[in-house]
Short mmCIF file of N, CA and C in Angstrom, two decimals:
data_model
loop_
_atom_site.label_atom_id
_atom_site.label_comp_id
_atom_site.label_asym_id
_atom_site.label_seq_id
_atom_site.Cartn_x
_atom_site.Cartn_y
_atom_site.Cartn_z
N ARG A 343 37.27 77.99 -56.69
CA ARG A 343 37.32 77.91 -55.20
C ARG A 343 36.32 76.87 -54.73
N HIS A 344 36.67 76.27 -53.59
CA HIS A 344 35.80 75.24 -52.99
C HIS A 344 34.75 75.89 -52.16
N PRO A 345 33.47 75.36 -52.21
CA PRO A 345 32.39 75.96 -51.38
C PRO A 345 32.72 76.08 -49.88
N LEU A 346 33.53 75.13 -49.39
CA LEU A 346 33.80 75.21 -47.92
C LEU A 346 34.64 76.41 -47.62
N THR A 347 35.50 76.88 -48.53
CA THR A 347 36.36 78.01 -48.27
C THR A 347 35.56 79.31 -48.29
N GLU A 348 34.37 79.33 -48.97
CA GLU A 348 33.53 80.50 -49.04
C GLU A 348 32.63 80.65 -47.82
N CYS A 349 32.40 79.57 -47.12
CA CYS A 349 31.49 79.56 -45.96
C CYS A 349 32.15 80.16 -44.73
N ARG A 350 31.39 80.97 -44.04
CA ARG A 350 31.99 81.61 -42.81
C ARG A 350 31.69 80.73 -41.56
N MET A 351 30.90 79.67 -41.70
CA MET A 351 30.63 78.82 -40.60
C MET A 351 31.81 77.94 -40.32
N PRO A 352 32.22 77.70 -39.01
CA PRO A 352 33.33 76.82 -38.74
C PRO A 352 33.08 75.45 -39.31
N ALA A 353 34.14 74.81 -39.88
CA ALA A 353 34.00 73.52 -40.59
C ALA A 353 33.30 72.49 -39.75
N PRO A 354 33.64 72.25 -38.49
CA PRO A 354 32.87 71.20 -37.77
C PRO A 354 31.37 71.50 -37.65
N LEU A 355 31.00 72.77 -37.46
CA LEU A 355 29.58 73.14 -37.41
C LEU A 355 28.97 72.96 -38.80
N LEU A 356 29.68 73.30 -39.83
CA LEU A 356 29.19 73.11 -41.18
C LEU A 356 28.91 71.69 -41.51
N LEU A 357 29.85 70.81 -41.17
CA LEU A 357 29.72 69.37 -41.44
C LEU A 357 28.53 68.85 -40.59
N ALA A 358 28.50 69.25 -39.35
CA ALA A 358 27.41 68.78 -38.50
C ALA A 358 26.07 69.19 -39.07
N ALA A 359 26.00 70.40 -39.59
CA ALA A 359 24.77 70.90 -40.12
C ALA A 359 24.38 70.13 -41.47
N LEU A 360 25.40 69.81 -42.21
CA LEU A 360 25.16 69.01 -43.42
C LEU A 360 24.65 67.60 -43.11
N LEU A 361 25.23 67.06 -42.01
CA LEU A 361 24.81 65.70 -41.66
C LEU A 361 23.49 65.70 -40.88
N SER A 362 23.32 66.68 -40.10
CA SER A 362 22.06 66.74 -39.27
C SER A 362 21.70 68.14 -39.05
N PRO A 363 20.76 68.78 -39.82
CA PRO A 363 20.38 70.15 -39.63
C PRO A 363 19.97 70.44 -38.20
N ALA A 364 19.45 69.42 -37.51
CA ALA A 364 19.05 69.65 -36.10
C ALA A 364 20.20 69.94 -35.22
N ALA A 365 21.43 69.73 -35.61
CA ALA A 365 22.62 69.99 -34.88
C ALA A 365 22.75 71.47 -34.64
N LEU A 366 22.16 72.34 -35.49
CA LEU A 366 22.24 73.75 -35.35
C LEU A 366 21.24 74.32 -34.36
N LEU A 367 20.26 73.52 -33.98
CA LEU A 367 19.22 73.96 -33.01
C LEU A 367 19.83 73.92 -31.63
N PRO A 368 19.39 74.89 -30.75
CA PRO A 368 19.92 74.85 -29.41
C PRO A 368 19.43 73.63 -28.67
N ARG A 369 20.24 73.09 -27.80
CA ARG A 369 19.87 71.98 -27.04
C ARG A 369 19.84 72.42 -25.59
N ALA A 370 18.85 71.80 -24.84
CA ALA A 370 18.74 72.17 -23.40
C ALA A 370 20.05 71.75 -22.68
N ALA A 371 20.49 70.50 -22.91
CA ALA A 371 21.70 70.06 -22.31
C ALA A 371 22.18 68.88 -23.07
N ALA A 372 23.52 68.79 -23.24
CA ALA A 372 24.12 67.70 -23.89
C ALA A 372 23.99 66.49 -23.05
N PRO A 373 23.75 65.31 -23.66
CA PRO A 373 23.65 64.06 -22.87
C PRO A 373 25.02 63.82 -22.14
N ALA A 374 24.90 63.28 -20.93
CA ALA A 374 26.06 62.99 -20.17
C ALA A 374 26.77 61.84 -20.74
N GLY A 375 28.12 61.90 -20.76
CA GLY A 375 28.98 60.80 -21.22
C GLY A 375 28.58 60.36 -22.61
N ASN A 376 28.40 59.08 -22.82
CA ASN A 376 28.01 58.58 -24.13
C ASN A 376 26.53 58.37 -24.29
N ALA A 377 25.72 58.91 -23.36
CA ALA A 377 24.28 58.67 -23.35
C ALA A 377 23.71 59.29 -24.60
N LEU A 378 22.70 58.61 -25.15
CA LEU A 378 22.04 59.06 -26.38
C LEU A 378 20.71 59.68 -26.11
N PRO A 379 20.27 60.62 -26.89
CA PRO A 379 18.98 61.25 -26.67
C PRO A 379 17.84 60.19 -26.89
N ALA A 380 16.71 60.48 -26.29
CA ALA A 380 15.57 59.55 -26.29
C ALA A 380 15.14 59.16 -27.69
N GLN A 381 15.12 60.12 -28.62
CA GLN A 381 14.71 59.80 -29.99
C GLN A 381 15.70 58.79 -30.65
N ARG A 382 17.00 58.87 -30.29
CA ARG A 382 17.96 57.91 -30.82
C ARG A 382 17.74 56.55 -30.22
N ARG A 383 17.50 56.49 -28.86
CA ARG A 383 17.32 55.25 -28.24
C ARG A 383 16.11 54.49 -28.79
N ALA A 384 15.14 55.20 -29.25
CA ALA A 384 13.90 54.61 -29.82
C ALA A 384 14.20 53.88 -31.11
N ARG A 385 15.29 54.20 -31.80
CA ARG A 385 15.59 53.57 -33.06
C ARG A 385 16.08 52.12 -32.90
N LEU A 386 16.70 51.83 -31.77
CA LEU A 386 17.15 50.45 -31.51
C LEU A 386 16.17 49.87 -30.51
N PRO A 387 15.66 48.64 -30.79
CA PRO A 387 14.65 48.07 -29.92
C PRO A 387 15.16 47.98 -28.46
N SER A 388 16.42 47.60 -28.27
CA SER A 388 16.90 47.41 -26.93
C SER A 388 17.06 48.78 -26.24
N MET A 389 17.13 49.85 -26.99
CA MET A 389 17.40 51.21 -26.44
C MET A 389 16.10 51.81 -25.96
N ALA A 390 14.97 51.41 -26.53
CA ALA A 390 13.68 52.01 -26.23
C ALA A 390 13.34 51.69 -24.76
N ALA A 391 13.81 50.60 -24.18
CA ALA A 391 13.46 50.20 -22.86
C ALA A 391 14.16 51.06 -21.78
N GLY A 392 15.32 51.57 -22.08
CA GLY A 392 16.04 52.40 -21.08
C GLY A 392 16.78 51.57 -20.12
N GLY A 393 17.35 52.25 -19.10
CA GLY A 393 18.10 51.55 -18.06
C GLY A 393 19.30 50.78 -18.56
N ALA A 394 19.33 49.44 -18.18
CA ALA A 394 20.50 48.61 -18.57
C ALA A 394 20.72 48.55 -20.03
N ALA A 395 19.62 48.62 -20.79
CA ALA A 395 19.75 48.59 -22.26
C ALA A 395 20.53 49.75 -22.78
N ASP A 396 20.32 50.93 -22.16
CA ASP A 396 21.07 52.11 -22.52
C ASP A 396 22.61 51.89 -22.40
N ALA A 397 22.99 51.26 -21.27
CA ALA A 397 24.43 51.03 -21.00
C ALA A 397 24.95 49.99 -22.05
N ALA A 398 24.17 49.01 -22.35
CA ALA A 398 24.60 48.00 -23.35
C ALA A 398 24.77 48.65 -24.70
N ASP A 399 23.86 49.47 -25.11
CA ASP A 399 23.92 50.07 -26.39
C ASP A 399 25.04 51.17 -26.49
N ASP A 400 25.26 51.84 -25.36
CA ASP A 400 26.38 52.77 -25.28
C ASP A 400 27.66 52.02 -25.49
N GLU A 401 27.73 50.82 -24.92
CA GLU A 401 28.93 49.92 -25.09
C GLU A 401 29.05 49.54 -26.54
N LYS A 402 27.97 49.18 -27.21
CA LYS A 402 28.04 48.84 -28.62
C LYS A 402 28.54 50.02 -29.43
N LEU A 403 28.05 51.22 -29.13
CA LEU A 403 28.53 52.41 -29.87
C LEU A 403 30.02 52.68 -29.60
N ALA A 404 30.48 52.49 -28.36
CA ALA A 404 31.88 52.66 -28.04
C ALA A 404 32.77 51.63 -28.84
N LYS A 405 32.30 50.44 -28.83
CA LYS A 405 33.03 49.39 -29.58
C LYS A 405 33.07 49.71 -31.08
N ALA A 406 31.95 50.13 -31.64
CA ALA A 406 31.87 50.47 -33.07
C ALA A 406 32.79 51.69 -33.38
N LEU A 407 32.82 52.66 -32.44
CA LEU A 407 33.67 53.84 -32.61
C LEU A 407 35.14 53.42 -32.70
N LYS A 408 35.52 52.53 -31.78
CA LYS A 408 36.89 52.03 -31.78
C LYS A 408 37.20 51.27 -33.06
N ALA A 409 36.29 50.44 -33.49
CA ALA A 409 36.48 49.69 -34.73
C ALA A 409 36.58 50.60 -35.92
N MET A 410 35.68 51.57 -36.08
CA MET A 410 35.66 52.45 -37.20
C MET A 410 36.88 53.39 -37.22
N THR A 411 37.34 53.75 -36.03
CA THR A 411 38.54 54.59 -35.94
C THR A 411 39.77 53.78 -36.48
N GLY A 412 39.84 52.52 -35.95
CA GLY A 412 40.93 51.66 -36.39
C GLY A 412 40.87 51.36 -37.92
N PHE A 413 39.68 51.10 -38.40
CA PHE A 413 39.50 50.88 -39.84
C PHE A 413 40.01 52.10 -40.60
N ALA A 414 39.53 53.30 -40.26
CA ALA A 414 39.85 54.51 -40.99
C ALA A 414 41.37 54.79 -40.99
N ASN A 415 42.01 54.57 -39.82
CA ASN A 415 43.46 54.71 -39.74
C ASN A 415 44.19 53.69 -40.69
N SER A 416 43.77 52.49 -40.66
CA SER A 416 44.34 51.46 -41.53
C SER A 416 44.16 51.79 -43.01
N TYR A 417 42.90 52.24 -43.34
CA TYR A 417 42.56 52.50 -44.72
C TYR A 417 43.40 53.68 -45.22
N CYS A 418 43.62 54.73 -44.42
CA CYS A 418 44.47 55.82 -44.80
C CYS A 418 45.85 55.29 -45.13
N LYS A 419 46.37 54.51 -44.23
CA LYS A 419 47.76 53.97 -44.42
C LYS A 419 47.87 53.11 -45.65
N ASN A 420 46.89 52.23 -45.86
CA ASN A 420 46.90 51.27 -47.00
C ASN A 420 46.71 51.96 -48.33
N THR A 421 45.99 53.02 -48.38
CA THR A 421 45.74 53.72 -49.64
C THR A 421 46.57 54.95 -49.88
N GLY A 422 47.37 55.32 -48.94
CA GLY A 422 48.22 56.53 -49.09
C GLY A 422 47.45 57.83 -48.99
N THR A 423 46.30 57.72 -48.39
CA THR A 423 45.48 58.98 -48.21
C THR A 423 45.71 59.51 -46.80
N THR A 424 45.24 60.74 -46.61
CA THR A 424 45.36 61.32 -45.27
C THR A 424 44.02 61.92 -44.88
N TYR A 425 43.95 62.29 -43.57
CA TYR A 425 42.77 62.95 -43.11
C TYR A 425 42.80 64.42 -43.48
N CYS A 426 41.65 65.07 -43.34
CA CYS A 426 41.51 66.51 -43.52
C CYS A 426 42.40 67.22 -42.50
N SER A 427 42.91 68.38 -42.97
CA SER A 427 43.75 69.19 -42.06
C SER A 427 43.00 69.64 -40.82
N ASP A 428 41.72 69.69 -40.86
CA ASP A 428 40.91 70.01 -39.66
C ASP A 428 40.41 68.67 -39.09
N PRO A 429 40.98 68.15 -38.01
CA PRO A 429 40.66 66.82 -37.48
C PRO A 429 39.21 66.67 -37.07
N SER A 430 38.47 67.74 -36.91
CA SER A 430 37.08 67.56 -36.53
C SER A 430 36.21 67.01 -37.74
N ILE A 431 36.69 67.18 -38.98
CA ILE A 431 35.98 66.65 -40.11
C ILE A 431 35.99 65.16 -40.10
N PRO A 432 37.19 64.51 -40.05
CA PRO A 432 37.14 63.02 -40.02
C PRO A 432 36.51 62.50 -38.75
N ALA A 433 36.62 63.22 -37.65
CA ALA A 433 36.03 62.78 -36.42
C ALA A 433 34.49 62.60 -36.54
N VAL A 434 33.87 63.65 -37.11
CA VAL A 434 32.39 63.65 -37.27
C VAL A 434 32.02 62.48 -38.20
N VAL A 435 32.77 62.27 -39.26
CA VAL A 435 32.44 61.18 -40.20
C VAL A 435 32.60 59.82 -39.57
N ILE A 436 33.69 59.68 -38.78
CA ILE A 436 33.92 58.41 -38.17
C ILE A 436 32.81 58.06 -37.13
N LYS A 437 32.39 59.10 -36.44
CA LYS A 437 31.30 58.92 -35.50
C LYS A 437 30.02 58.49 -36.15
N GLY A 438 29.72 59.10 -37.34
CA GLY A 438 28.53 58.79 -38.11
C GLY A 438 28.61 57.35 -38.64
N LEU A 439 29.81 56.95 -39.08
CA LEU A 439 30.00 55.56 -39.56
C LEU A 439 29.73 54.59 -38.45
N ALA A 440 30.27 54.90 -37.26
CA ALA A 440 30.10 53.99 -36.11
C ALA A 440 28.64 53.88 -35.71
N GLU A 441 27.90 54.94 -35.72
CA GLU A 441 26.51 54.90 -35.38
C GLU A 441 25.67 54.08 -36.46
N HIS A 442 26.04 54.27 -37.70
CA HIS A 442 25.37 53.44 -38.75
C HIS A 442 25.72 52.00 -38.58
N LYS A 443 26.96 51.67 -38.18
CA LYS A 443 27.36 50.31 -37.98
C LYS A 443 26.48 49.68 -36.93
N VAL A 444 26.19 50.38 -35.81
CA VAL A 444 25.34 49.84 -34.77
C VAL A 444 23.88 49.77 -35.18
N VAL A 445 23.38 50.82 -35.76
CA VAL A 445 21.94 50.91 -36.08
C VAL A 445 21.60 50.04 -37.35
N LEU A 446 22.44 50.11 -38.36
CA LEU A 446 22.18 49.45 -39.59
C LEU A 446 22.91 48.18 -39.86
N GLY A 447 23.97 47.95 -39.07
CA GLY A 447 24.80 46.77 -39.30
C GLY A 447 25.88 46.93 -40.29
N ALA A 448 25.96 48.16 -40.89
CA ALA A 448 26.99 48.44 -41.88
C ALA A 448 27.36 49.94 -41.76
N PRO A 449 28.62 50.23 -42.13
CA PRO A 449 29.10 51.62 -42.02
C PRO A 449 28.64 52.45 -43.20
N LEU A 450 27.40 52.72 -43.36
CA LEU A 450 26.82 53.52 -44.43
C LEU A 450 27.32 54.95 -44.28
N CYS A 451 27.68 55.51 -45.45
CA CYS A 451 28.22 56.90 -45.44
C CYS A 451 27.25 57.85 -44.76
N PRO A 452 27.71 58.58 -43.77
CA PRO A 452 26.80 59.44 -43.02
C PRO A 452 26.64 60.84 -43.71
N CYS A 453 27.28 61.04 -44.83
CA CYS A 453 27.29 62.39 -45.45
C CYS A 453 26.25 62.52 -46.56
N ARG A 454 25.38 61.52 -46.72
CA ARG A 454 24.39 61.55 -47.78
C ARG A 454 22.98 61.37 -47.18
N HIS A 455 22.03 61.85 -47.97
CA HIS A 455 20.63 61.66 -47.59
C HIS A 455 20.11 60.40 -48.26
N TYR A 456 19.39 59.56 -47.51
CA TYR A 456 18.80 58.32 -48.08
C TYR A 456 17.35 58.26 -47.77
N GLU A 457 16.61 57.83 -48.74
CA GLU A 457 15.18 57.65 -48.53
C GLU A 457 14.99 56.42 -47.63
N ASP A 458 15.84 55.44 -47.81
CA ASP A 458 15.72 54.11 -47.04
C ASP A 458 17.16 53.69 -46.67
N LYS A 459 17.59 54.13 -45.49
CA LYS A 459 18.94 53.75 -45.05
C LYS A 459 19.19 52.28 -45.02
N ALA A 460 18.26 51.53 -44.51
CA ALA A 460 18.46 50.07 -44.36
C ALA A 460 18.70 49.42 -45.77
N ALA A 461 17.92 49.88 -46.77
CA ALA A 461 18.10 49.32 -48.10
C ALA A 461 19.42 49.76 -48.67
N GLU A 462 19.88 50.96 -48.46
CA GLU A 462 21.15 51.39 -48.96
C GLU A 462 22.30 50.68 -48.28
N ALA A 463 22.17 50.39 -46.97
CA ALA A 463 23.20 49.66 -46.23
C ALA A 463 23.33 48.23 -46.80
N LYS A 464 22.16 47.66 -47.13
CA LYS A 464 22.14 46.31 -47.67
C LYS A 464 22.74 46.25 -49.03
N ASP A 465 22.45 47.31 -49.85
CA ASP A 465 22.99 47.35 -51.23
C ASP A 465 24.51 47.45 -51.16
N GLY A 466 25.08 48.22 -50.26
CA GLY A 466 26.50 48.24 -50.06
C GLY A 466 27.24 49.32 -50.87
N TYR A 467 26.65 49.97 -51.82
CA TYR A 467 27.36 50.89 -52.69
C TYR A 467 27.95 52.08 -51.90
N TRP A 468 27.16 52.54 -50.91
CA TRP A 468 27.62 53.72 -50.10
C TRP A 468 28.23 53.28 -48.78
N ASN A 469 28.44 51.98 -48.53
CA ASN A 469 29.09 51.55 -47.29
C ASN A 469 30.54 51.86 -47.41
N CYS A 470 31.15 52.41 -46.31
CA CYS A 470 32.54 52.84 -46.32
C CYS A 470 33.52 51.69 -46.31
N PRO A 471 34.50 51.69 -47.17
CA PRO A 471 34.78 52.64 -48.19
C PRO A 471 33.79 52.40 -49.35
N CYS A 472 33.22 53.48 -49.77
CA CYS A 472 32.20 53.42 -50.88
C CYS A 472 32.85 53.09 -52.19
N VAL A 473 31.99 52.78 -53.16
CA VAL A 473 32.50 52.41 -54.47
C VAL A 473 33.34 53.53 -55.13
N PRO A 474 32.86 54.78 -55.04
CA PRO A 474 33.68 55.83 -55.67
C PRO A 474 35.07 55.96 -55.01
N MET A 475 35.14 55.72 -53.71
CA MET A 475 36.47 55.76 -53.06
C MET A 475 37.31 54.61 -53.45
N ARG A 476 36.77 53.40 -53.51
CA ARG A 476 37.49 52.21 -53.88
C ARG A 476 37.98 52.27 -55.29
N GLU A 477 37.13 52.82 -56.25
CA GLU A 477 37.49 52.82 -57.62
C GLU A 477 38.28 54.04 -58.06
N ARG A 478 37.98 55.23 -57.50
CA ARG A 478 38.62 56.42 -58.03
C ARG A 478 39.26 57.29 -56.93
N HIS A 479 39.31 56.84 -55.73
CA HIS A 479 39.84 57.64 -54.61
C HIS A 479 39.09 58.97 -54.45
N GLU A 480 37.77 58.90 -54.57
CA GLU A 480 36.92 60.12 -54.41
C GLU A 480 36.09 59.93 -53.17
N CYS A 481 36.40 60.65 -52.12
CA CYS A 481 35.68 60.58 -50.85
C CYS A 481 34.83 61.83 -50.67
N HIS A 482 33.53 61.68 -50.84
CA HIS A 482 32.59 62.73 -50.71
C HIS A 482 32.63 63.35 -49.28
N CYS A 483 32.91 62.52 -48.29
CA CYS A 483 32.94 62.97 -46.91
C CYS A 483 34.16 63.76 -46.46
N MET A 484 35.18 63.78 -47.31
CA MET A 484 36.47 64.34 -46.92
C MET A 484 37.09 63.55 -45.79
N LEU A 485 36.85 62.26 -45.73
CA LEU A 485 37.50 61.42 -44.71
C LEU A 485 38.87 61.00 -45.26
N PHE A 486 38.90 60.43 -46.45
CA PHE A 486 40.13 59.97 -47.03
C PHE A 486 40.54 60.86 -48.15
N LEU A 487 41.58 61.68 -48.01
CA LEU A 487 41.95 62.68 -49.03
C LEU A 487 43.27 62.33 -49.66
N THR A 488 43.36 62.52 -50.96
CA THR A 488 44.63 62.34 -51.69
C THR A 488 45.46 63.61 -51.54
N GLU A 489 46.68 63.52 -51.82
CA GLU A 489 47.59 64.66 -51.59
C GLU A 489 47.25 65.85 -52.47
N GLU A 490 46.55 65.67 -53.58
CA GLU A 490 46.14 66.72 -54.47
C GLU A 490 45.07 67.57 -53.83
N ASN A 491 44.32 67.05 -52.90
CA ASN A 491 43.22 67.77 -52.28
C ASN A 491 43.76 68.93 -51.42
N GLU A 492 43.28 70.11 -51.62
CA GLU A 492 43.75 71.25 -50.90
C GLU A 492 43.45 71.22 -49.41
N PHE A 493 42.56 70.33 -48.96
CA PHE A 493 42.23 70.21 -47.54
C PHE A 493 42.97 69.00 -46.88
N ALA A 494 43.76 68.33 -47.68
CA ALA A 494 44.51 67.16 -47.09
C ALA A 494 45.54 67.62 -46.03
N GLY A 495 45.49 66.93 -44.94
CA GLY A 495 46.46 67.19 -43.89
C GLY A 495 47.62 66.21 -43.98
N ASP A 496 48.38 66.12 -42.90
CA ASP A 496 49.54 65.19 -42.87
C ASP A 496 49.23 63.91 -42.14
N SER A 497 48.14 63.89 -41.39
CA SER A 497 47.85 62.78 -40.47
C SER A 497 47.11 61.62 -41.15
N GLN A 498 47.54 60.40 -40.75
CA GLN A 498 46.88 59.20 -41.18
C GLN A 498 46.32 58.49 -39.97
N LYS A 499 46.32 59.17 -38.86
CA LYS A 499 45.92 58.47 -37.61
C LYS A 499 45.16 59.44 -36.69
N LEU A 500 44.05 58.96 -36.15
CA LEU A 500 43.26 59.65 -35.15
C LEU A 500 43.04 58.62 -34.01
N SER A 501 43.05 59.05 -32.80
CA SER A 501 42.69 58.16 -31.69
C SER A 501 41.21 58.26 -31.42
N VAL A 502 40.74 57.18 -30.74
CA VAL A 502 39.30 57.24 -30.32
C VAL A 502 39.06 58.45 -29.47
N GLU A 503 39.99 58.78 -28.60
CA GLU A 503 39.87 59.90 -27.71
C GLU A 503 39.73 61.23 -28.53
N GLU A 504 40.47 61.33 -29.58
CA GLU A 504 40.40 62.54 -30.43
C GLU A 504 39.02 62.60 -31.12
N VAL A 505 38.54 61.48 -31.59
CA VAL A 505 37.23 61.43 -32.27
C VAL A 505 36.19 61.85 -31.23
N GLU A 506 36.23 61.30 -29.98
CA GLU A 506 35.25 61.60 -28.99
C GLU A 506 35.33 63.12 -28.60
N SER A 507 36.54 63.62 -28.48
CA SER A 507 36.76 65.01 -28.09
C SER A 507 36.14 66.02 -29.13
N HIS A 508 36.32 65.64 -30.40
CA HIS A 508 35.81 66.55 -31.45
C HIS A 508 34.26 66.45 -31.65
N THR A 509 33.69 65.35 -31.16
CA THR A 509 32.25 65.16 -31.36
C THR A 509 31.37 65.10 -30.16
N GLU A 510 32.00 65.29 -28.98
CA GLU A 510 31.23 65.16 -27.72
C GLU A 510 30.10 66.12 -27.57
N SER A 511 30.22 67.27 -28.06
CA SER A 511 29.19 68.32 -27.90
C SER A 511 28.12 68.33 -28.99
N MET A 512 28.29 67.50 -30.00
CA MET A 512 27.32 67.60 -31.09
C MET A 512 26.23 66.53 -30.98
N GLY A 513 26.28 65.62 -30.03
CA GLY A 513 25.26 64.58 -30.00
C GLY A 513 25.35 63.60 -31.17
N SER A 514 24.19 63.09 -31.55
CA SER A 514 24.11 62.12 -32.65
C SER A 514 24.18 62.84 -34.00
N VAL A 515 24.84 62.23 -34.97
CA VAL A 515 24.83 62.79 -36.33
C VAL A 515 23.76 62.15 -37.15
N LEU A 516 23.03 61.24 -36.62
CA LEU A 516 21.98 60.57 -37.39
C LEU A 516 20.65 61.31 -37.33
#
């Protein structure tokens, strides 16, 4: 049996907890729209200033989310893989990839812990699609699933709106 089938926590919450344990902590209020929490803004130099920089960086994230959603849809089609039957799983992963694209300049796998994310992004091994996915069709994130995978769904396409809908209440996965 797969560990996810033994867990009683809803899959989106489980993945969010795996990606960011802080996601399980209660929040006073979710940020409005695509606004990012202050600690996230501090990671990007232009975001620390606030105001107009926030809007510019929100625009960068929106653009990256659109690009990563398009990439993931194309990659599914080109490799004959599908998304997980629970669409919130690929949505969370795509959002993490988009955030890493903005912050690190590369779509570093958001499902792993790194001592030095910038060095890992530069190395490229875990940049999506990672080497294990390219070489053996093994996706640790459950983003690209082969038909043999018991969690594989039928869909090879998600819209940006679906990704946003499934991830709007969880804040940043970083």
